[in-house]
PDB file of C-alpha atoms in Angstrom:
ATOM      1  CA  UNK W1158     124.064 122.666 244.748  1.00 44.00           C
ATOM      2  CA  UNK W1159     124.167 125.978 242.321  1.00 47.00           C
ATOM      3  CA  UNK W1160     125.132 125.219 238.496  1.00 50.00           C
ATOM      4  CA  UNK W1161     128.153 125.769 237.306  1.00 58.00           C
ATOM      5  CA  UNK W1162     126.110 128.866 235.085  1.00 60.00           C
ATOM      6  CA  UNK W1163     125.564 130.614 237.818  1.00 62.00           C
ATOM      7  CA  UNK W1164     128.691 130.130 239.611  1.00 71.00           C
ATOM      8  CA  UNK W1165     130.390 131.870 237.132  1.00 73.00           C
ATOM      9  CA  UNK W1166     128.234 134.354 236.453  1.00 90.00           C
ATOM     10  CA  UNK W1167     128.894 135.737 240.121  1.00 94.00           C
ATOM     11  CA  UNK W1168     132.344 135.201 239.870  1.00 97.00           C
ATOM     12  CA  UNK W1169     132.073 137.340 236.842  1.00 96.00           C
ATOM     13  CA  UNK W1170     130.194 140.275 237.914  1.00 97.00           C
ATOM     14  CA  UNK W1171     132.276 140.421 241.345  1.00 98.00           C
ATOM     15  CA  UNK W1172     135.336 140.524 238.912  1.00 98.00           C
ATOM     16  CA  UNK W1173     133.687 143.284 237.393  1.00 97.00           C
ATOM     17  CA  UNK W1174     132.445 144.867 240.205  1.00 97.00           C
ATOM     18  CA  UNK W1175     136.528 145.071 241.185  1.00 98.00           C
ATOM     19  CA  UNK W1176     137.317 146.813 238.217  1.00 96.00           C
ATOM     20  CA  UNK W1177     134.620 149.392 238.286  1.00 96.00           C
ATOM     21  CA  UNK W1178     133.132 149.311 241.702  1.00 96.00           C
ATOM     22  CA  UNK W1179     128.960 151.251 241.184  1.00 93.00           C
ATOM     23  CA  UNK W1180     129.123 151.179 244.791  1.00 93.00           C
ATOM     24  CA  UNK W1181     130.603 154.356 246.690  1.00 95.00           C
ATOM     25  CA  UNK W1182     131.366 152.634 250.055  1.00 96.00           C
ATOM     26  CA  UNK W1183     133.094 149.940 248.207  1.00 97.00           C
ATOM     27  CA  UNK W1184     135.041 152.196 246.043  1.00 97.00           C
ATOM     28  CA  UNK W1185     136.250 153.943 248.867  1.00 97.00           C
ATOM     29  CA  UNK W1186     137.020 150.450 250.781  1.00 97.00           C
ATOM     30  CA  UNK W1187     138.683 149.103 248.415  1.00 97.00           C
ATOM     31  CA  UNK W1188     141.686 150.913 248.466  1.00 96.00           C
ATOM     32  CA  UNK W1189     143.264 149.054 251.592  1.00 96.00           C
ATOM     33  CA  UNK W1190     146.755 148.123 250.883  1.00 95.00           C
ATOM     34  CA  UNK W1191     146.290 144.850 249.335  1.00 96.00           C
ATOM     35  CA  UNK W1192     142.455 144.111 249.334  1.00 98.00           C
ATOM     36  CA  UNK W1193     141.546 144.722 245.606  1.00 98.00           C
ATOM     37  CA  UNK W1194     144.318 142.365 244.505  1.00 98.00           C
ATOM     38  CA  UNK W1195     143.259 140.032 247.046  1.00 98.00           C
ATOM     39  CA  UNK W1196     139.440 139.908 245.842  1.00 98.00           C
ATOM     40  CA  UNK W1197     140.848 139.623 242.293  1.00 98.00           C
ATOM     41  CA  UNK W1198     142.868 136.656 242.537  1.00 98.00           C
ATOM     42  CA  UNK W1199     140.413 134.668 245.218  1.00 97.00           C
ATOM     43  CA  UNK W1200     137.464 134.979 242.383  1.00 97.00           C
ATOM     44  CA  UNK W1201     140.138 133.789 239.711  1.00 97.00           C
ATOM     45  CA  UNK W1202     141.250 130.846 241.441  1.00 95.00           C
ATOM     46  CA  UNK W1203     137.679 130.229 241.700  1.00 95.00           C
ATOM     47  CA  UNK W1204     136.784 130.345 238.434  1.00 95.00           C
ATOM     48  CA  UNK W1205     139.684 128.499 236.940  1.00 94.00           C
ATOM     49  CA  UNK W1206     138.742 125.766 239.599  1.00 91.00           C
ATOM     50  CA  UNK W1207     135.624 125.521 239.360  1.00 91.00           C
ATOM     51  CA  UNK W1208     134.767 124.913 243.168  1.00 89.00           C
ATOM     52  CA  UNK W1209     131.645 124.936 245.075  1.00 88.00           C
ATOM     53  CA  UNK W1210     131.586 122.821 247.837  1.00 89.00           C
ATOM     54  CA  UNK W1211     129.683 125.336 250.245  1.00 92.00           C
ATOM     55  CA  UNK W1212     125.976 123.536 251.180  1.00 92.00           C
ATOM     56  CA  UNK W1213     124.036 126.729 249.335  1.00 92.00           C
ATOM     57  CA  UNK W1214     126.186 126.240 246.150  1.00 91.00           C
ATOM     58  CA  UNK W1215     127.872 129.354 246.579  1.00 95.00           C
ATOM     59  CA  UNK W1216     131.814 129.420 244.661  1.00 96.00           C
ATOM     60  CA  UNK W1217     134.310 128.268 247.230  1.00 95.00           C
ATOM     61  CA  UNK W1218     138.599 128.350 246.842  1.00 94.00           C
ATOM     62  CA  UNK W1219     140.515 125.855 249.155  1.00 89.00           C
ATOM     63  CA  UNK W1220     143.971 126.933 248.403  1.00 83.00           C
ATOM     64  CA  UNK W1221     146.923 127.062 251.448  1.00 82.00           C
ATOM     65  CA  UNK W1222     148.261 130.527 252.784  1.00 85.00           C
ATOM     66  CA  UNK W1223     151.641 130.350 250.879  1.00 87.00           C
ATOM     67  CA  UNK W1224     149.870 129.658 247.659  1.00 89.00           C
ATOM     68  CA  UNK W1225     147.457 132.117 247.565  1.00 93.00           C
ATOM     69  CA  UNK W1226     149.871 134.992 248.737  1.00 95.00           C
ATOM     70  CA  UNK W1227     152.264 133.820 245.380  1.00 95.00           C
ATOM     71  CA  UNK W1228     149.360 134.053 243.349  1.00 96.00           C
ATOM     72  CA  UNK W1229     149.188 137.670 244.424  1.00 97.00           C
ATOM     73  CA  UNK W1230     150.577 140.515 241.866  1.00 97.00           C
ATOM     74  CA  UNK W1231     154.328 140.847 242.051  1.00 97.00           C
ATOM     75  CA  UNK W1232     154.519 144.342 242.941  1.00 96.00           C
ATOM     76  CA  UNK W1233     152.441 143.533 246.036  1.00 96.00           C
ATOM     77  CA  UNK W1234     155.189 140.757 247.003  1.00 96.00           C
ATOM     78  CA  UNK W1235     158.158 143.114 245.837  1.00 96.00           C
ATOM     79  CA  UNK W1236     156.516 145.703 248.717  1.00 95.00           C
ATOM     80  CA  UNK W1237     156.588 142.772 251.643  1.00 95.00           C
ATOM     81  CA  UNK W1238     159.904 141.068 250.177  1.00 94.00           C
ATOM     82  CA  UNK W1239     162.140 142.125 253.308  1.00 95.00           C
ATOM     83  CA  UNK W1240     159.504 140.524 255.361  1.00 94.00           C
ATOM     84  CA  UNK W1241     160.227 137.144 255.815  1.00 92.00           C
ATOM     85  CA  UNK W1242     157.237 136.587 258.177  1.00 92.00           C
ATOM     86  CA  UNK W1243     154.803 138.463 256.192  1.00 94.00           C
ATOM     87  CA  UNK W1244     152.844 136.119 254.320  1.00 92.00           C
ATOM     88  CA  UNK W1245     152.354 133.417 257.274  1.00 90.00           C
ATOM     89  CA  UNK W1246     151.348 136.103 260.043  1.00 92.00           C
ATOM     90  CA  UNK W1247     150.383 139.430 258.494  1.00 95.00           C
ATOM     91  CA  UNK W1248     149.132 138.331 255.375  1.00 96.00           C
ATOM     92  CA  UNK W1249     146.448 136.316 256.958  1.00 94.00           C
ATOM     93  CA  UNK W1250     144.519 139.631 258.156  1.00 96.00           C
ATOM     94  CA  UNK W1251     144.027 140.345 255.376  1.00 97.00           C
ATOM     95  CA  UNK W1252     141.820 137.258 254.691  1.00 96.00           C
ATOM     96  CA  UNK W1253     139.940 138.120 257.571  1.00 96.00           C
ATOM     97  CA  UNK W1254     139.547 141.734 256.809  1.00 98.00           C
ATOM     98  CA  UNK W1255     138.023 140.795 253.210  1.00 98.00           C
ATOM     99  CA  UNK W1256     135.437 138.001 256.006  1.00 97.00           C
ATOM    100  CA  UNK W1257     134.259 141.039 257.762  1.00 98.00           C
ATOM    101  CA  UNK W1258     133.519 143.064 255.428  1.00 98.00           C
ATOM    102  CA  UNK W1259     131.219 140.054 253.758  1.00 97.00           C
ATOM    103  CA  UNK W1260     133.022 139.700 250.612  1.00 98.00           C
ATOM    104  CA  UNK W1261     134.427 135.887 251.681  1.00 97.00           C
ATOM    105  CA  UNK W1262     133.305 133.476 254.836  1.00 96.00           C
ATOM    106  CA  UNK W1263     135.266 130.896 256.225  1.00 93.00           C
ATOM    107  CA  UNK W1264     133.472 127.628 256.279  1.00 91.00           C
ATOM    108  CA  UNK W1265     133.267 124.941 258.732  1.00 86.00           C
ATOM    109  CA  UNK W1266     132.551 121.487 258.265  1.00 83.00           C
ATOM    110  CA  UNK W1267     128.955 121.586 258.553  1.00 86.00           C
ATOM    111  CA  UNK W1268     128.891 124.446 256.072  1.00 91.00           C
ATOM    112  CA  UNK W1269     130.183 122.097 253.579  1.00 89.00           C
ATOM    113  CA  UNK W1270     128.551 119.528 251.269  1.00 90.00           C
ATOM    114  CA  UNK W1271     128.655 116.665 252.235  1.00 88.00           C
ATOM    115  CA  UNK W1272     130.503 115.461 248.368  1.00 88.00           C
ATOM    116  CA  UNK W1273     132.845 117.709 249.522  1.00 83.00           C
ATOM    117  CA  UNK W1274     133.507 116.645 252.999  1.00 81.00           C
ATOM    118  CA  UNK W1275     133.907 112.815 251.429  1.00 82.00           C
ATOM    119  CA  UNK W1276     136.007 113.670 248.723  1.00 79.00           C
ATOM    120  CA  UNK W1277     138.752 115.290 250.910  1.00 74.00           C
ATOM    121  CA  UNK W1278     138.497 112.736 253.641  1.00 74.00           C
ATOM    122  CA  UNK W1279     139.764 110.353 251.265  1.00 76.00           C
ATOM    123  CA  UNK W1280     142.382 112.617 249.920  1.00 72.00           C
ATOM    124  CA  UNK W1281     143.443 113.600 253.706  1.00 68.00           C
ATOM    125  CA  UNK W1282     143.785 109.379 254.028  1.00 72.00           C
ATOM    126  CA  UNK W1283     145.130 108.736 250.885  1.00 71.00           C
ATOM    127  CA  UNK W1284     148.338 111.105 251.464  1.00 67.00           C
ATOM    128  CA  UNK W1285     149.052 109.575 254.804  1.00 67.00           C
ATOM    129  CA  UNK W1286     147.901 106.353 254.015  1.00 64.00           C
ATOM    130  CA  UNK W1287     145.226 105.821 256.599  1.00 58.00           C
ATOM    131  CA  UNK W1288     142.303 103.473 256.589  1.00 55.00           C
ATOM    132  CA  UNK W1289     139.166 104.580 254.639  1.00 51.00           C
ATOM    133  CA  UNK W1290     136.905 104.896 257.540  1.00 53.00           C
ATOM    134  CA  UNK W1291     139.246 106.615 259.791  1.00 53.00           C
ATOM    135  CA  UNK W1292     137.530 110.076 259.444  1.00 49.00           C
ATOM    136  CA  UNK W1293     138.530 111.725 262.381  1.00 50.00           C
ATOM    137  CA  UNK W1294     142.441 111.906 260.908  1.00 48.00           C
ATOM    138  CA  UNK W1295     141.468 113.639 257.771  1.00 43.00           C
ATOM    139  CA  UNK W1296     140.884 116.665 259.441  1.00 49.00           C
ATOM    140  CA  UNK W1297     144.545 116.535 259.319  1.00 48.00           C
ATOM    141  CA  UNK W1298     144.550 117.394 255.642  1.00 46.00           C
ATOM    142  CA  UNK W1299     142.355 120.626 256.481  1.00 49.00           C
ATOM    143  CA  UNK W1300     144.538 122.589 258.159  1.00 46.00           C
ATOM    144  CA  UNK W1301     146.223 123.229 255.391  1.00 55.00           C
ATOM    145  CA  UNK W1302     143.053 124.518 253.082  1.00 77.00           C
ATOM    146  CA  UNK W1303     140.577 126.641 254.392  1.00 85.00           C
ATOM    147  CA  UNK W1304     137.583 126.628 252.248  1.00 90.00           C
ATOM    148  CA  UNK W1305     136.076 129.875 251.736  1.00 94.00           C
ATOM    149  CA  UNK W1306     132.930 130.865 250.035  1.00 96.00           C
ATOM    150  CA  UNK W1307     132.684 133.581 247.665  1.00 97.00           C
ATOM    151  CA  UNK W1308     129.799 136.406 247.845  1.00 97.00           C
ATOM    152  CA  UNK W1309     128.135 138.458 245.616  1.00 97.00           C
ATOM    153  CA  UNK W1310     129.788 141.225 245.738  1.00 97.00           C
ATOM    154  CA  UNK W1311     126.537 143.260 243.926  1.00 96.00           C
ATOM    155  CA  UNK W1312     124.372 142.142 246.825  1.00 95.00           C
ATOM    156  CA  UNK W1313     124.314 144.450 249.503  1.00 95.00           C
ATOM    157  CA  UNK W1314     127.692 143.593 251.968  1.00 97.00           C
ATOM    158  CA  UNK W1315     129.297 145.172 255.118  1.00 97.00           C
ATOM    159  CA  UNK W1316     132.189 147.257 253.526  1.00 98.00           C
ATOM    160  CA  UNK W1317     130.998 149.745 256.021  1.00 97.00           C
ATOM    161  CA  UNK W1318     133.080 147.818 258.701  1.00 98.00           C
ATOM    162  CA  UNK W1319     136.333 148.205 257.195  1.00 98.00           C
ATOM    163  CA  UNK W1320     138.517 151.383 258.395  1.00 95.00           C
ATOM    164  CA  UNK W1321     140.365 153.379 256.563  1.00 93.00           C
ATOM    165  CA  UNK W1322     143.164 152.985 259.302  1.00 94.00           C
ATOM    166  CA  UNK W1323     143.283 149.198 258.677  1.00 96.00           C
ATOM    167  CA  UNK W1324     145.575 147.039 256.571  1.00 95.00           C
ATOM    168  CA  UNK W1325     147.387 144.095 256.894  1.00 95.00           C
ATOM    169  CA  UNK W1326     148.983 144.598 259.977  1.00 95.00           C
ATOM    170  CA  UNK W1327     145.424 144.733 261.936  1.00 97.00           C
ATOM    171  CA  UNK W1328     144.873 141.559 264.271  1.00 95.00           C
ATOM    172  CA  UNK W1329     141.121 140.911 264.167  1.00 96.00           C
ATOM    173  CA  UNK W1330     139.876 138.723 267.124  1.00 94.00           C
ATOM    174  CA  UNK W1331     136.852 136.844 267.930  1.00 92.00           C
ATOM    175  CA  UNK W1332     136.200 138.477 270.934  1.00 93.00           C
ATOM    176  CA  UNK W1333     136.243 141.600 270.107  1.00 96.00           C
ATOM    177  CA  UNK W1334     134.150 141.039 266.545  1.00 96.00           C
ATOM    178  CA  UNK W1335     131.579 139.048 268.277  1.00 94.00           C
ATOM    179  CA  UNK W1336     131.406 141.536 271.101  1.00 96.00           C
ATOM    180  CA  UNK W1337     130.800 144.874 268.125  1.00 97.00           C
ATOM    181  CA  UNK W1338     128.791 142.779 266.310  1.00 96.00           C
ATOM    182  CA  UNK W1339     127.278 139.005 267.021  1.00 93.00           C
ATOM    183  CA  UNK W1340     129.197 135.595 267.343  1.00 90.00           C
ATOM    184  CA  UNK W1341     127.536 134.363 263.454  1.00 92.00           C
ATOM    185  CA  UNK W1342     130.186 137.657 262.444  1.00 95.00           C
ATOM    186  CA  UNK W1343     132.700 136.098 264.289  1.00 93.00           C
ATOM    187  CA  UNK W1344     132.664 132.565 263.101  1.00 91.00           C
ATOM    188  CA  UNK W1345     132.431 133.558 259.524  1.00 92.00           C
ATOM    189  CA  UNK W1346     136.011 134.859 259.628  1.00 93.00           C
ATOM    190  CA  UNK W1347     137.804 132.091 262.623  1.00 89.00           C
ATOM    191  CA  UNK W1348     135.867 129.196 263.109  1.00 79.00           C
ATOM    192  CA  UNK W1349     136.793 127.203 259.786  1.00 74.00           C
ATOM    193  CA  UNK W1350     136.996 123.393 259.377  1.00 64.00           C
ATOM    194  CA  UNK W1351     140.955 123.852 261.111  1.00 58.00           C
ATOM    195  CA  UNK W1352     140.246 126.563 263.593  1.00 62.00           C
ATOM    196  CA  UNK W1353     141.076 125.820 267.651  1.00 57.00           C
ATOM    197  CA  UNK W1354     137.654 126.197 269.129  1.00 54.00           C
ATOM    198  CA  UNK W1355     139.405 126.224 272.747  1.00 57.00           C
ATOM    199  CA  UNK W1356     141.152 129.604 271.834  1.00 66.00           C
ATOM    200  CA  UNK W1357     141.204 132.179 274.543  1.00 73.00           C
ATOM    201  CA  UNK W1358     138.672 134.678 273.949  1.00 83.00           C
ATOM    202  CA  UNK W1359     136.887 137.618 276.041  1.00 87.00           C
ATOM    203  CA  UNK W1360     133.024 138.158 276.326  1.00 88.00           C
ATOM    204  CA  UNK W1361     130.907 140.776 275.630  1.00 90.00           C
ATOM    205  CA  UNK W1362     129.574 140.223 279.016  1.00 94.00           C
ATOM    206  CA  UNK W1363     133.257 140.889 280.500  1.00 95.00           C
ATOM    207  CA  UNK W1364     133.910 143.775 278.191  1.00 96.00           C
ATOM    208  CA  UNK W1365     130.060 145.406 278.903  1.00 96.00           C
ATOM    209  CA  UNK W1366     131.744 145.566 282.802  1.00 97.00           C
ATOM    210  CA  UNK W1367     134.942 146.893 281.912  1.00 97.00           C
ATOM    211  CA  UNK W1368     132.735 149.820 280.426  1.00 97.00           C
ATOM    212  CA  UNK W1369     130.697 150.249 283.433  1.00 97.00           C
ATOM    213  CA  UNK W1370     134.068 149.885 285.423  1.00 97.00           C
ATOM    214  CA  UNK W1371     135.392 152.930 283.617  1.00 97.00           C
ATOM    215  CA  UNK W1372     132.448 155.068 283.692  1.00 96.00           C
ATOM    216  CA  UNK W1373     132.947 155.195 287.418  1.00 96.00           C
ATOM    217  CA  UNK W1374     136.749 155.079 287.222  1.00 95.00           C
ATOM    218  CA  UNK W1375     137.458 157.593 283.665  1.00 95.00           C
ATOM    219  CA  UNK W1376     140.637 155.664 283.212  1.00 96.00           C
ATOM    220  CA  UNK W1377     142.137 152.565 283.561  1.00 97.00           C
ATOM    221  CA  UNK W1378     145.423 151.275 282.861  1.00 97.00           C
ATOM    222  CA  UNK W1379     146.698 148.015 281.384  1.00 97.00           C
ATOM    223  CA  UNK W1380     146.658 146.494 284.728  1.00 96.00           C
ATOM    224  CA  UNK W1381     143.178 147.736 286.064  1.00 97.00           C
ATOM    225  CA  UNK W1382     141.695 146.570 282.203  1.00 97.00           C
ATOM    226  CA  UNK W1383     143.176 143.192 282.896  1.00 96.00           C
ATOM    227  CA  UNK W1384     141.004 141.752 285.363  1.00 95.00           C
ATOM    228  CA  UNK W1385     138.192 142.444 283.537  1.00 96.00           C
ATOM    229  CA  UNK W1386     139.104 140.890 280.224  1.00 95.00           C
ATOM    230  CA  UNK W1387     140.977 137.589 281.248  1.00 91.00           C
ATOM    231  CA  UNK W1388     139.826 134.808 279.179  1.00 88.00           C
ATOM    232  CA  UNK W1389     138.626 131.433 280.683  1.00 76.00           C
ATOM    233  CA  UNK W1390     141.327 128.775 279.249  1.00 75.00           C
ATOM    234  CA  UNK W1391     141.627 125.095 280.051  1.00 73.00           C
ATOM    235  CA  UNK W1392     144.873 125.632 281.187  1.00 74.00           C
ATOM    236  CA  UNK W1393     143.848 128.499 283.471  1.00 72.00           C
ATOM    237  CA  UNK W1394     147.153 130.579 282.421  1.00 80.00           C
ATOM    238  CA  UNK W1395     146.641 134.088 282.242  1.00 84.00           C
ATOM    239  CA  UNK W1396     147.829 135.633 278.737  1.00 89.00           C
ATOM    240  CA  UNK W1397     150.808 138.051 278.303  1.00 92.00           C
ATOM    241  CA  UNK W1398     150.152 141.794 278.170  1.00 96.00           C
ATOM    242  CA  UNK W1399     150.246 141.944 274.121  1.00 95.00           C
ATOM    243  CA  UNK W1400     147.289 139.223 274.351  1.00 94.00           C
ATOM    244  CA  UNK W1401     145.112 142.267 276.355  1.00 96.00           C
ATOM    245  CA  UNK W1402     146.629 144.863 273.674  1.00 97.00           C
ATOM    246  CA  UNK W1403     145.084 142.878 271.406  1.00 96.00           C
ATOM    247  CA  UNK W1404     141.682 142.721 272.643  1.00 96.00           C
ATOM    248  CA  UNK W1405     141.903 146.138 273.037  1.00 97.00           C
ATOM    249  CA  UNK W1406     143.272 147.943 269.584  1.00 97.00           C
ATOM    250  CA  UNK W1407     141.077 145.646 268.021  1.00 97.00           C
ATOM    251  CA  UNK W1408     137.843 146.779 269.921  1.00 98.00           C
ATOM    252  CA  UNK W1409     139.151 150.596 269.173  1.00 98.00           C
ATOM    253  CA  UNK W1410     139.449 149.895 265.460  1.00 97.00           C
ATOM    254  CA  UNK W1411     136.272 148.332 264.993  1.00 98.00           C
ATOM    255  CA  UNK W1412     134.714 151.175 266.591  1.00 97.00           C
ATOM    256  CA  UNK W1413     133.577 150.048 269.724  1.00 97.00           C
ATOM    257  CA  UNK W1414     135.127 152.456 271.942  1.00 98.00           C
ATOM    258  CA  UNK W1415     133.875 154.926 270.027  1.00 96.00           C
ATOM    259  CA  UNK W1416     130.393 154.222 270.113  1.00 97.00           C
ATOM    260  CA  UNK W1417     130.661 153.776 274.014  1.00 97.00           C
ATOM    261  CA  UNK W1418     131.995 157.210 274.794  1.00 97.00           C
ATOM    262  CA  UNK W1419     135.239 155.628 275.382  1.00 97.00           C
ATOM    263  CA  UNK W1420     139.438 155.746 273.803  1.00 97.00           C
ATOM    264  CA  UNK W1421     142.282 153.914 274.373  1.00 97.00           C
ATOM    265  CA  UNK W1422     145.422 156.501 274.063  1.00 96.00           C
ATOM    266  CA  UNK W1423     147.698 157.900 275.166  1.00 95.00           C
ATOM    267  CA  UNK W1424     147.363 159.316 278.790  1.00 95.00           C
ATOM    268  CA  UNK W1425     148.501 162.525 278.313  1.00 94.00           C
ATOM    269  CA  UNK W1426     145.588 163.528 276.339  1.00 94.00           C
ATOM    270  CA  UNK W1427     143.798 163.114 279.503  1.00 93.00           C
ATOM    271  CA  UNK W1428     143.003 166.192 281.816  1.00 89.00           C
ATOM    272  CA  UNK W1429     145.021 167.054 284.275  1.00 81.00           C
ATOM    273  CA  UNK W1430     142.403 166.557 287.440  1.00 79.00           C
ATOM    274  CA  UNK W1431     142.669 162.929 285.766  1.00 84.00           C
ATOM    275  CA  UNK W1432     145.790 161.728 288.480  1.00 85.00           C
ATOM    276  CA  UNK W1433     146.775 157.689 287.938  1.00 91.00           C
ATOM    277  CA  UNK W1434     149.974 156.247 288.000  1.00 91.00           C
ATOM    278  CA  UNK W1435     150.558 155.914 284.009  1.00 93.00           C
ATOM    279  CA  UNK W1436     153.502 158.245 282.239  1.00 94.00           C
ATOM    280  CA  UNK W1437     152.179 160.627 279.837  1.00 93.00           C
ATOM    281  CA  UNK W1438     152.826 158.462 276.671  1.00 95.00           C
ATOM    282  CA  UNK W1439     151.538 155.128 277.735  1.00 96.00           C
ATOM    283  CA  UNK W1440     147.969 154.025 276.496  1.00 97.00           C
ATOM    284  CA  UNK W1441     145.226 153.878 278.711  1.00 97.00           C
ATOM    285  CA  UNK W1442     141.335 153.352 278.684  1.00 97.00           C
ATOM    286  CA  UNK W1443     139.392 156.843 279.410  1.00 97.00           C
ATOM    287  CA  UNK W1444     136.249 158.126 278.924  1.00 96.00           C
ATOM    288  CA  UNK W1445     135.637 160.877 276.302  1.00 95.00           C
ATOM    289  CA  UNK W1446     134.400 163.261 278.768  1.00 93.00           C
ATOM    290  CA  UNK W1447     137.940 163.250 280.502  1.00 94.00           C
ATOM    291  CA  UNK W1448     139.807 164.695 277.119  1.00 90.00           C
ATOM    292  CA  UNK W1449     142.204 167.725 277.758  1.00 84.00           C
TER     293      UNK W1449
END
């Protein structure tokens, strides 16, 4: 496990690095609604805490959702105050925004030391009164504090991922991250110690013949994108249409489309030899090569 010394050393320099950023990329990323003063009060509550329960030693925070969103600077809560919803469903992107850029990674339970893993088993018990040995319950006590570790932000990181058109209302999901970049990117941002591991999710596979599908095609509509895309489930439900939406914004702001020759807008930006049944403002899946 790392010493406390250097611990706070990192926590130190990233705190430093926030105030006067030497990198350009991170300069520039760091002006996201929200994600400075986000960075600034994780490492704080770090350091005042004194955690680091990750395996490699690395400074961890296990703090709930409505906690750390208090702890945030007033004028940032002033801004979201008519939102009553904000800090249980928007806020949360931001959290994973600051995971895929590299500055914080959700940890699982084998990520954790095992000190750790005891010491909160027996707090999970000890609030619900449960036997010593039965382990399997404290996980109940977990899904109300993530643990996330804290990087060093003067090592070299993945700002590069952020966009400048995201914020706090962009929905990461795990398909789409693990399909731009790998599954390890994906886990490091959903697959904490309270995370569903049955969620639905797409494959790259699936979304690699959705590409091919529209190369032939030029566009697609919702409808012709679904069958692609559906997600295996236990339940073997389909989702509703905002689930595909989803799957889809998110692979367009991370770039994917992009670097496929591909969009997803609206259809009137489409040539005119391009004849589907869509009206002109709905969004639709084209090929570049199909632009008025």
């Amino acid at each position: 496990m790392k010493n406390t010394t250097t611990t706070t050393t990192t926590l130190d320099t990233n705190l430093q690095l926030l105030k006067r950023p030497t990198d350009k990329v991170m300069n520039n990323k760091l002006k996201m609604p929200g994600l400075k003063a986000l960075l600034k009060v994780i490492n704080k509550v770090a350091q005042s805490t004194g955690e680091h329960e990750s395996l490699d030693g690395r400074p961890t925070i296990a703090v709930n959702m409505d906690v750390l969103y208090n702890l945030m600077p007033a004028n940032y809560q002033k801004k979201h105050a008519d939102n009553l919803t904000f800090a249980t469903k928007a806020f949360p992107n931001l959290l994973r925004l600051a995971c895929l850029c590299g500055a914080i990674q959700l940890l699982d339970w084998t990520q954790i030391s095992k000190d750790a893993r005891d010491a909160r088993y027996k707090l999970a018990m000890a609030s619900m009164g449960k036997g010593k040995n039965d382990k399997a319950t404290g996980h109940w006590y977990m899904q109300y504090k993530n643990v996330y570790a804290i990087n060093d932000f003067s090592q070299p990181l993945h700002w590069e991922r952020l966009d400048y058109k995201m914020n706090e209302q962009t929905q990461l999901t795990y398909g789409a991250v693990a399909t731009m970049y790998d599954l390890e990117v994906a886990s490091d941002i959903f697959t904490g110690v309270n995370s569903d591991h049955a969620v639905a999710t797409m494959t790259e596979n699936q979304v690699g013949k959705l590409i091919t599908q529209l190369s032939k095609v030029k566009v697609m509509t919702l409808n012709d994108i679904k069958p692609f895309i559906k997600p295996s489930t236990k339940d073997n439900k389909d989702r509703a249409d905002d689930w595909y939406r989803n799957q889809l914004n998110c692979l367009d702001i991370l770039g994917y489309f992009k670097a496929n020759g591909v969009a997803y807008d609206k259809y009137c930006k489409c040539s005119d030899y391009v004849d589907i049944d869509a009206k002109p403002q709905q969004k639709v899946l084209y090929m570049l090569d199909v632009i008025r």
